[in-house]
Amino acid sequence: MLTVQTCHSDVKTHRLSECIKPGAEPQHFQLQFKTNGRLQPAPRDFLPLEPGDHLKVCSQAYTCCTQEMEERYSQLSKHDFRNAVVELSNHLQTMFSSRYKKFDEFFKELLENAEKSLNDMFVRTYGRLYMQNSELFKDLFVELKRYYVGGNVNLEEMLNDFWARLLERMFRLVNPQYHFTDEYLECVSKYTEQLKPFGDVPRKLKLQVTRAFVAARTFAQGLAVARDVVSKVSAVNPTPQGTQALLKMMYCPHCRGLISVKPCYNYCFNVMRGCLANQGDLDTEWNIFMGSMLLVAERLEGPFNIESVMDPIDVKISDAIMNMQENSMQVSQKVFQGCGQPKTLAQGRTARSVSEGGFSARFRPYNPEERPTTAAGTSLDRLVTDVKEKLKQAKKFWSSLPGNICSDEKISVGTGNENECWNGSAKSRYDFAVTGNGLASQVNNPEVEVDITKPDMVIRRQIMVLRVMTNKLKNAYSGNDVDFIDVSEESSGEESGSGCEFQQCSTEFEFNATEVTGNSNKSDKKVNTSAAPSSGLSQAALFLSILVLAMQRQWR
């Protein structure tokens, strides 16, 4: 009397849900389905337990599975794998997306509030004279907003132009008895730096505004880049070899009747390390990027705090105006010496003076309780404190992804039950060591056949995106202006997983040079190393690395 397995299946989904081992002759066993908890005779056309020589991946011993069922399980394993990656990645992507929206909303509303504050108080303080010249201040905020959203604005030049135009307007007001031509006023504006009619306010404000806006804009861009990188890299598309490994791990035990036996943790770890090899290569650049984001976040809390710059900007501009008024005689005399004596207006046509127009009033700022609240009633300090903690948690996300997937009890048994688990061939202990992280380390992967000469080009592009953004963050940290990255131009809909030959892909994307190193002492495990990088490719990688550095300097 031989012991054979009788397979039960869910009629609706055709997934095997249970196997039992009754005593029966192989040719006389009865196949049954388990439906709604009850065993029922299987349909006559359902295939009974038979040799598995028709299967392509699962064991060819006696099996419950047909070739059609194996193919269905193959598709199901890919689906489960993608869901596992997306489930963990979605939380990270949502975090970056929500923080980007919050920061973006905060910065934009901060500018709106600062403009409203200046307008309201200047109307109350300077009255009609301000209203007649209000477009000058409106233009200032238009340019600041345009810079933040990615416009081609040189902050330093824009602020210099603002003070030069303000000097022209003020010079007319403090010298109402003269007629000034446009050419004469252009000459006046050239003396802005030399005469310092507004005191030290323009120099200090230019430094503060430039640093704060560069840091704020670059940090917001960094959050958007992180969101998009997670979106693209988590759209995994396993290779055919990866799909076979996933099928073998997740569903081949079902065909052996081991429905409730889950994969061993280290076995799962090796399969995931192989299927996510390219994502592992992203980890180093990702961690550097996260570190740079944290450094800029610290700047936003300290000397580059855009909130502390924009809230009192109305006070600072008013102080500059008062400096000009108090020093108007000395400034005028020096301008007359440099630009010549202007023509005097005919008697009775003298323009209204500053004192007559009410410009002599000292600016009164808002009381703290009068100041408008910023976005959602929050502050930059609270936003930065929150996001810094999230950035720290996001470090090492990609290298930790295989382990986090396998820690899910739906995927593997975890680390506590190493003997009662599926090891790829039987219910037993898994004896192979866990392979390293990244593409090069998969030369020793015992479970997934990985061609280490075919890097995933979607991920290589994202590595380059991170490098460029990190370079911009480092410049922003130092207070240097950086170019805007239009994240909307990034290609969408890409999936990672399909590698390509270095020689074939280098013309499509020239920044894909990645040094591939690894231990080649693989024994009896399967891996394609027939196209390992040659010395010529190493020289090409070195050349492209130098090219990357050169172009990064240009982007600065």
Coordinates of C-alpha atoms in Angstrom, one line a residue, residues 51-546:
P51 CA 4.3 12.7 -12.7
G52 CA 5.4 16.3 -13.1
D53 CA 7.5 16.0 -16.2
H54 CA 5.2 18.4 -17.9
L55 CA 6.2 21.2 -15.5
K56 CA 8.9 23.7 -16.5
V57 CA 9.9 25.1 -13.1
C58 CA 8.3 23.2 -10.2
S59 CA 9.5 19.7 -9.3
Q60 CA 8.8 17.0 -11.8
A61 CA 8.0 14.4 -9.2
Y62 CA 4.4 13.5 -8.5
T63 CA 2.4 16.7 -8.5
C64 CA -1.0 18.2 -8.2
C65 CA -0.4 20.9 -10.8
T66 CA -1.1 21.0 -14.5
Q67 CA 1.1 23.0 -16.9
E68 CA -1.7 25.5 -17.0
M69 CA -1.8 25.8 -13.2
E70 CA 2.0 26.3 -13.2
E71 CA 1.7 29.2 -15.6
R72 CA -1.1 30.7 -13.6
Y73 CA 1.0 30.4 -10.5
S74 CA 3.9 32.1 -12.4
Q75 CA 1.7 35.1 -13.1
L76 CA 0.5 35.1 -9.5
S77 CA 4.0 35.1 -8.1
K78 CA 4.9 38.2 -10.2
H79 CA 1.7 39.9 -9.0
D80 CA 2.5 39.1 -5.3
F81 CA 6.1 40.3 -5.6
R82 CA 5.1 43.6 -7.2
N83 CA 2.4 44.1 -4.5
A84 CA 4.9 43.4 -1.8
V85 CA 7.4 46.0 -3.2
V86 CA 4.6 48.6 -3.8
E87 CA 3.1 48.1 -0.4
L88 CA 6.4 49.1 1.3
S89 CA 7.3 51.8 -1.2
N90 CA 3.9 53.5 -1.2
H91 CA 4.3 54.6 2.4
L92 CA 7.6 56.2 1.5
Q93 CA 6.3 57.8 -1.7
T94 CA 3.2 59.1 0.1
M95 CA 5.4 60.6 2.8
F96 CA 7.6 62.5 0.3
S97 CA 4.5 63.6 -1.7
S98 CA 2.6 64.9 1.3
R99 CA 5.7 66.7 2.7
Y100 CA 6.5 68.3 -0.7
K101 CA 2.9 69.6 -0.9
K102 CA 3.1 70.9 2.6
F103 CA 6.4 72.7 2.1
D104 CA 5.3 74.0 -1.3
E105 CA 2.0 75.3 0.1
F106 CA 3.9 76.9 3.1
F107 CA 6.5 78.7 0.9
K108 CA 4.0 80.1 -1.5
E109 CA 1.6 81.3 1.2
L110 CA 4.6 82.8 3.1
L111 CA 5.3 84.9 0.0
E112 CA 1.6 85.9 -0.3
N113 CA 1.5 86.9 3.4
A114 CA 4.7 88.9 3.2
E115 CA 3.5 90.8 0.2
K116 CA 0.1 91.5 1.8
S117 CA 1.8 92.6 5.0
L118 CA 4.1 95.0 3.1
N119 CA 1.3 96.4 1.0
D120 CA -1.1 97.0 4.0
M121 CA 1.5 98.7 6.1
F122 CA 3.0 100.8 3.4
V123 CA -0.5 102.0 2.4
R124 CA -1.1 103.0 6.0
T125 CA 2.3 104.6 6.5
Y126 CA 3.1 106.2 3.2
G127 CA -0.3 106.6 1.7
R128 CA -0.6 107.9 -1.9
L129 CA 3.1 108.1 -2.5
Y130 CA 3.4 104.3 -2.0
M131 CA 0.3 103.6 -4.1
Q132 CA 1.8 105.7 -6.9
N133 CA 4.9 103.5 -6.8
S134 CA 3.4 100.2 -5.7
E135 CA 4.2 98.4 -8.9
L136 CA 7.9 98.5 -7.9
F137 CA 7.2 96.4 -4.8
K138 CA 4.7 94.2 -6.6
D139 CA 7.3 93.4 -9.2
L140 CA 9.7 92.4 -6.4
F141 CA 7.3 89.7 -5.2
V142 CA 6.4 88.6 -8.7
E143 CA 10.1 87.9 -9.3
L144 CA 10.5 86.1 -6.0
K145 CA 7.5 83.9 -6.7
R146 CA 8.8 83.3 -10.2
Y147 CA 12.2 82.2 -8.9
Y148 CA 10.6 79.8 -6.4
V149 CA 8.5 78.0 -9.1
G150 CA 11.5 77.6 -11.4
G151 CA 11.6 80.8 -13.4
N152 CA 14.9 81.9 -14.9
V153 CA 15.6 84.6 -12.3
N154 CA 19.0 85.6 -11.0
L155 CA 18.2 86.7 -7.5
E156 CA 21.2 88.9 -7.0
E157 CA 20.6 90.8 -10.3
M158 CA 16.9 91.1 -9.5
L159 CA 17.5 92.5 -6.1
N160 CA 20.1 94.9 -7.4
D161 CA 17.6 96.1 -10.0
F162 CA 15.0 96.6 -7.3
W163 CA 17.2 98.9 -5.2
A164 CA 18.3 100.8 -8.3
R165 CA 14.7 101.5 -9.3
L166 CA 13.8 102.4 -5.8
L167 CA 16.7 104.8 -5.7
E168 CA 15.5 106.5 -8.9
R169 CA 12.0 106.9 -7.4
M170 CA 13.3 108.2 -4.0
F171 CA 15.8 110.5 -5.6
R172 CA 13.0 112.3 -7.4
L173 CA 11.0 112.6 -4.2
V174 CA 13.8 114.1 -2.1
N175 CA 14.7 116.5 -4.9
P176 CA 11.3 117.8 -6.1
Q177 CA 12.7 121.1 -7.4
Y178 CA 14.7 119.4 -10.2
H179 CA 13.8 117.8 -13.5
F180 CA 15.4 114.5 -14.2
T181 CA 15.6 112.8 -17.5
D182 CA 15.6 109.0 -17.9
E183 CA 19.3 109.2 -18.8
Y184 CA 20.1 111.2 -15.7
L185 CA 18.2 108.7 -13.5
E186 CA 20.1 105.8 -15.2
C187 CA 23.3 107.6 -14.1
V188 CA 21.9 107.9 -10.5
S189 CA 21.2 104.1 -10.4
K190 CA 24.8 103.4 -11.2
Y191 CA 25.8 105.0 -7.9
T192 CA 23.7 102.6 -5.8
E193 CA 26.5 100.4 -4.7
Q194 CA 29.0 103.3 -4.2
L195 CA 26.8 105.7 -2.3
K196 CA 24.9 103.1 -0.2
P197 CA 21.9 105.4 0.0
F198 CA 19.9 102.7 1.8
G199 CA 22.6 101.9 4.3
D200 CA 23.6 98.3 4.7
V201 CA 20.1 96.9 4.3
P202 CA 20.4 96.0 0.6
R203 CA 23.6 94.0 1.1
K204 CA 22.3 92.1 4.1
L205 CA 18.9 91.5 2.6
K206 CA 20.4 90.3 -0.7
L207 CA 22.5 87.7 1.2
Q208 CA 19.6 86.6 3.4
V209 CA 17.1 86.4 0.6
T210 CA 19.4 84.5 -1.8
R211 CA 20.5 81.9 0.8
A212 CA 16.9 81.4 2.1
F213 CA 15.3 81.1 -1.3
V214 CA 17.9 78.9 -2.8
A215 CA 17.7 76.6 0.3
A216 CA 13.9 76.6 0.3
R217 CA 13.5 75.9 -3.4
T218 CA 16.2 73.3 -3.6
F219 CA 14.8 71.5 -0.5
A220 CA 11.3 71.4 -2.0
Q221 CA 12.7 70.1 -5.2
G222 CA 14.6 67.4 -3.3
L223 CA 11.3 66.2 -1.8
A224 CA 9.7 66.0 -5.2
V225 CA 12.7 64.2 -6.7
A226 CA 12.6 61.7 -3.8
R227 CA 8.9 61.1 -4.5
D228 CA 9.5 60.5 -8.2
V229 CA 12.5 58.2 -7.7
V230 CA 10.5 56.0 -5.3
S231 CA 7.7 55.9 -7.8
K232 CA 9.9 54.8 -10.7
V233 CA 12.2 52.4 -8.9
S234 CA 9.3 50.6 -7.1
A235 CA 7.6 49.8 -10.4
V236 CA 9.4 46.5 -10.6
N237 CA 9.3 44.1 -13.5
P238 CA 11.1 40.9 -12.6
T239 CA 13.3 39.2 -15.3
P240 CA 12.3 35.8 -16.6
Q241 CA 14.9 34.2 -14.3
G242 CA 13.5 36.2 -11.3
T243 CA 10.0 35.1 -12.2
Q244 CA 11.1 31.5 -12.1
A245 CA 12.7 32.0 -8.7
L246 CA 9.6 33.7 -7.3
L247 CA 7.4 30.8 -8.7
K248 CA 9.6 28.2 -7.1
M249 CA 9.6 30.0 -3.8
M250 CA 6.0 31.0 -3.5
Y251 CA 3.8 28.4 -5.3
C252 CA 5.8 25.3 -6.2
P253 CA 5.3 23.9 -2.7
H254 CA 1.6 24.0 -3.4
C255 CA 2.1 21.5 -6.2
R256 CA 3.8 19.2 -3.7
G257 CA 0.8 19.5 -1.3
L258 CA 2.7 21.8 1.1
I259 CA 0.0 24.5 1.1
S260 CA 0.6 25.8 4.6
V261 CA 4.4 25.6 4.4
K262 CA 6.0 29.0 3.9
P263 CA 9.5 29.7 2.5
C264 CA 12.5 29.8 4.8
Y265 CA 13.5 33.4 5.7
N266 CA 17.1 33.2 4.3
Y267 CA 15.7 31.5 1.2
C268 CA 13.3 34.3 0.7
F269 CA 16.1 36.8 1.4
N270 CA 18.2 35.4 -1.4
V271 CA 15.4 35.4 -3.9
M272 CA 14.5 39.0 -3.0
R273 CA 18.1 40.1 -3.1
G274 CA 18.4 38.6 -6.6
C275 CA 15.1 40.1 -7.9
L276 CA 15.9 43.5 -6.3
A277 CA 19.6 43.6 -7.2
N278 CA 19.4 46.8 -9.1
Q279 CA 17.4 48.5 -6.4
G280 CA 20.2 47.6 -4.0
D281 CA 22.6 49.5 -6.1
L282 CA 20.5 52.6 -5.6
D283 CA 21.1 52.5 -1.9
T284 CA 24.5 54.2 -1.7
E285 CA 23.4 57.3 -3.7
W286 CA 20.1 57.3 -2.0
N287 CA 21.7 57.5 1.5
I288 CA 24.1 60.3 0.3
F289 CA 21.0 62.2 -1.0
M290 CA 19.1 61.7 2.3
G291 CA 22.2 63.0 4.1
S292 CA 22.3 66.1 1.9
M293 CA 18.6 66.8 2.5
L294 CA 19.2 66.6 6.2
L295 CA 22.0 69.2 6.0
V296 CA 19.8 71.6 4.0
A297 CA 17.0 71.0 6.5
E298 CA 19.4 72.2 9.3
R299 CA 20.1 75.3 7.3
L300 CA 16.4 76.0 7.0
E301 CA 16.1 75.8 10.7
G302 CA 19.1 78.2 11.2
P303 CA 20.7 80.9 9.1
F304 CA 18.7 80.1 5.9
N305 CA 15.3 80.3 7.5
I306 CA 13.1 81.8 4.8
E307 CA 10.4 82.5 7.3
S308 CA 12.7 84.7 9.4
V309 CA 13.7 86.5 6.2
M310 CA 10.3 87.1 4.7
D311 CA 8.2 88.0 7.8
P312 CA 10.1 91.2 8.6
I313 CA 11.0 92.1 4.9
D314 CA 8.5 95.0 5.1
V315 CA 10.4 96.4 8.1
K316 CA 13.8 96.1 6.4
I317 CA 12.7 97.8 3.2
S318 CA 11.1 100.6 5.3
D319 CA 14.3 101.0 7.3
A320 CA 16.2 101.3 4.0
I321 CA 13.7 104.0 2.8
M322 CA 14.3 106.0 6.0
N323 CA 18.0 105.7 5.6
M324 CA 17.7 107.2 2.2
Q325 CA 15.5 110.1 3.5
E326 CA 17.9 110.9 6.4
N327 CA 20.9 110.9 4.1
S328 CA 19.2 112.5 1.1
M329 CA 21.3 115.7 1.1
Q330 CA 24.7 113.9 1.2
V331 CA 23.5 111.4 -1.4
S332 CA 22.2 114.2 -3.7
Q333 CA 25.4 116.2 -3.6
K334 CA 27.5 113.2 -4.5
V335 CA 25.1 112.3 -7.4
F336 CA 25.2 115.9 -8.7
Q337 CA 29.0 115.8 -8.6
G338 CA 29.1 112.5 -10.6
C339 CA 26.1 113.0 -12.9
G340 CA 26.1 116.8 -13.3
Q341 CA 23.7 119.5 -12.0
P342 CA 20.1 118.8 -13.1
K343 CA 17.8 121.5 -14.5
T344 CA 15.6 123.3 -12.1
L345 CA 11.9 123.1 -12.6
A346 CA 10.0 126.3 -13.3
Q347 CA 8.5 128.1 -10.3
G348 CA 5.2 126.7 -9.3
R349 CA 5.9 123.2 -10.9
T350 CA 7.9 121.9 -8.0
A351 CA 7.0 118.2 -7.4
R352 CA 5.5 117.2 -4.0
S353 CA 8.3 116.6 -1.6
V354 CA 8.8 113.6 0.6
S355 CA 7.8 115.4 3.8
E356 CA 4.7 116.8 2.2
G357 CA 3.7 113.4 1.0
G358 CA 4.0 111.7 4.3
F359 CA 7.2 109.7 3.8
S360 CA 8.7 111.1 7.0
A361 CA 6.6 108.7 9.1
R362 CA 8.6 105.9 10.6
F363 CA 7.3 102.5 9.7
R364 CA 5.2 100.7 12.4
P365 CA 5.4 96.9 12.0
Y366 CA 2.7 94.5 13.0
N367 CA 2.3 93.4 16.5
P368 CA 2.9 89.6 16.8
E369 CA -0.8 88.9 17.2
E370 CA -1.6 91.0 14.1
R371 CA 0.7 89.1 11.8
P372 CA -1.1 86.7 9.5
T373 CA -0.5 83.0 10.1
T374 CA 1.4 81.0 7.4
A375 CA 0.2 77.9 5.6
A376 CA -2.2 75.8 7.6
G377 CA -1.2 77.8 10.7
T378 CA 2.1 76.0 11.0
S379 CA 5.7 77.2 11.0
L380 CA 8.8 76.3 9.1
D381 CA 10.5 74.9 12.3
R382 CA 7.6 72.5 12.8
L383 CA 7.7 71.4 9.2
V384 CA 11.4 70.8 9.2
T385 CA 11.4 69.0 12.5
D386 CA 8.8 66.6 11.2
V387 CA 10.5 65.9 7.8
K388 CA 14.0 65.5 9.4
E389 CA 12.7 62.5 11.3
K390 CA 11.2 61.0 8.1
L391 CA 14.4 61.5 6.2
K392 CA 16.4 59.6 8.8
Q393 CA 13.9 56.8 8.6
A394 CA 14.2 56.7 4.8
K395 CA 17.9 56.0 4.9
K396 CA 18.9 52.5 3.8
F397 CA 15.4 51.9 2.5
W398 CA 16.5 50.0 -0.7
S399 CA 19.1 47.8 1.0
S400 CA 16.5 46.9 3.7
L401 CA 13.7 46.2 1.2
P402 CA 14.4 42.5 0.7
G403 CA 14.6 41.8 4.4
N404 CA 11.4 43.9 5.1
I405 CA 9.5 41.9 2.4
C406 CA 10.6 38.6 3.8
S407 CA 9.8 39.7 7.4
D408 CA 6.1 39.8 6.4
E409 CA 4.4 36.6 7.7
K410 CA 2.5 36.4 4.5
I411 CA 5.7 35.9 2.6
S412 CA 8.0 33.7 4.7
V413 CA 8.2 32.1 8.1
G414 CA 10.5 34.7 9.5
T415 CA 13.7 34.0 11.5
G416 CA 12.0 31.9 14.3
N417 CA 11.3 28.6 12.5
E418 CA 14.2 27.6 10.4
N419 CA 13.5 23.9 10.2
E420 CA 9.8 23.8 9.3
C421 CA 9.9 25.8 6.1
W422 CA 10.1 25.5 2.3
N423 CA 13.8 25.6 1.2
G424 CA 13.1 25.4 -2.6
S425 CA 12.9 21.6 -2.8
A426 CA 11.5 20.3 0.4
K427 CA 10.2 21.1 3.9
S428 CA 13.5 21.4 5.6
R429 CA 16.2 23.8 6.8
Y430 CA 17.8 26.2 4.3
D431 CA 21.6 25.9 4.3
F432 CA 22.8 28.5 1.8
A433 CA 24.3 31.8 3.1
V434 CA 22.6 35.0 2.3
T435 CA 24.1 36.8 -0.6
G436 CA 25.2 40.5 -0.5
N437 CA 23.3 43.6 -1.5
G438 CA 23.5 45.0 -5.1
L439 CA 24.0 43.8 -8.6
A440 CA 27.6 42.7 -8.4
S441 CA 27.0 40.5 -5.3
Q442 CA 24.5 38.4 -7.2
V443 CA 27.3 36.5 -8.9
N444 CA 27.1 34.2 -5.8
N445 CA 23.3 34.1 -5.5
P446 CA 22.2 30.4 -5.3
E447 CA 18.6 31.1 -6.1
V448 CA 18.3 33.7 -8.9
E449 CA 20.3 33.7 -12.1
V450 CA 21.4 37.3 -12.5
D451 CA 23.4 38.7 -15.4
I452 CA 25.5 41.3 -13.6
T453 CA 26.6 42.8 -17.0
K454 CA 23.1 44.1 -17.6
P455 CA 22.2 46.9 -15.2
D456 CA 18.7 48.2 -15.1
M457 CA 18.6 51.4 -17.1
V458 CA 15.6 52.9 -15.3
I459 CA 17.4 52.6 -12.0
R460 CA 20.7 53.9 -13.5
R461 CA 18.9 57.0 -14.7
Q462 CA 17.5 57.5 -11.2
I463 CA 21.0 57.1 -9.7
M464 CA 22.1 59.9 -12.0
V465 CA 19.1 62.0 -11.0
L466 CA 20.0 61.5 -7.3
R467 CA 23.6 62.5 -8.0
V468 CA 22.6 65.7 -9.8
M469 CA 20.1 66.6 -7.0
T470 CA 22.7 65.9 -4.3
N471 CA 25.1 68.2 -6.0
K472 CA 22.5 71.0 -6.0
L473 CA 21.7 70.4 -2.3
K474 CA 25.4 70.7 -1.5
N475 CA 25.6 74.0 -3.3
A476 CA 22.4 75.2 -1.6
Y477 CA 23.9 74.2 1.8
S478 CA 26.8 76.5 1.0
G479 CA 24.5 79.4 0.0
N480 CA 25.2 79.1 -3.8
D481 CA 22.4 79.5 -6.3
V482 CA 21.6 76.4 -8.3
D483 CA 19.6 75.6 -11.4
F484 CA 16.0 74.5 -11.2
I485 CA 15.1 70.9 -11.9
D486 CA 11.8 70.6 -13.6
V487 CA 10.6 67.3 -12.2
S488 CA 7.6 67.4 -14.6
E489 CA 9.9 66.7 -17.5
E490 CA 11.1 63.4 -16.0
S491 CA 9.9 60.5 -18.1
S492 CA 7.0 58.5 -16.5
G493 CA 5.7 55.0 -16.8
E494 CA 9.1 53.3 -16.6
E495 CA 9.5 50.0 -14.9
S496 CA 12.7 48.7 -13.5
G497 CA 13.9 45.1 -14.1
S498 CA 14.8 44.9 -17.8
G499 CA 18.6 45.3 -18.0
C500 CA 20.5 45.8 -21.2
E501 CA 24.0 45.3 -22.4
F502 CA 26.5 48.1 -21.5
Q503 CA 27.6 48.4 -25.2
Q504 CA 24.0 48.6 -26.4
C505 CA 22.8 51.1 -23.8
S506 CA 25.7 53.5 -23.6
T507 CA 24.5 55.5 -26.6
E508 CA 21.0 55.8 -25.2
F509 CA 22.1 57.0 -21.8
E510 CA 25.6 58.1 -21.3
F511 CA 25.7 58.3 -17.6
N512 CA 25.2 54.6 -16.8
A513 CA 28.8 53.7 -15.9
T514 CA 28.8 51.6 -12.8
E515 CA 31.8 49.8 -11.5
V516 CA 30.9 46.2 -11.1
T517 CA 33.0 44.2 -8.7
G518 CA 32.3 40.9 -7.1
N519 CA 33.6 37.6 -6.0
S520 CA 33.6 35.2 -8.9
N521 CA 34.3 32.1 -6.9
K522 CA 30.8 30.7 -7.4
S523 CA 30.8 26.9 -7.2
D524 CA 27.8 24.9 -8.3
K525 CA 25.3 27.8 -8.5
K526 CA 23.8 29.0 -11.7
V527 CA 24.7 32.5 -12.9
N528 CA 25.5 34.0 -16.3
T529 CA 28.9 35.5 -16.2
S530 CA 29.8 34.9 -19.8
A531 CA 29.8 38.6 -20.6
A532 CA 31.8 39.9 -17.6
P533 CA 33.2 43.4 -18.0
S534 CA 36.6 43.6 -19.7
S535 CA 39.4 46.0 -19.2
G536 CA 38.1 48.0 -22.1
L537 CA 34.8 48.5 -20.4
S538 CA 36.6 49.5 -17.2
Q539 CA 38.3 52.3 -19.2
A540 CA 35.0 53.3 -20.6
A541 CA 33.5 53.4 -17.1
L542 CA 36.4 55.6 -15.9
F543 CA 36.0 58.0 -18.9
L544 CA 32.3 58.3 -18.3
S545 CA 32.8 58.9 -14.6
I546 CA 35.1 61.8 -15.4

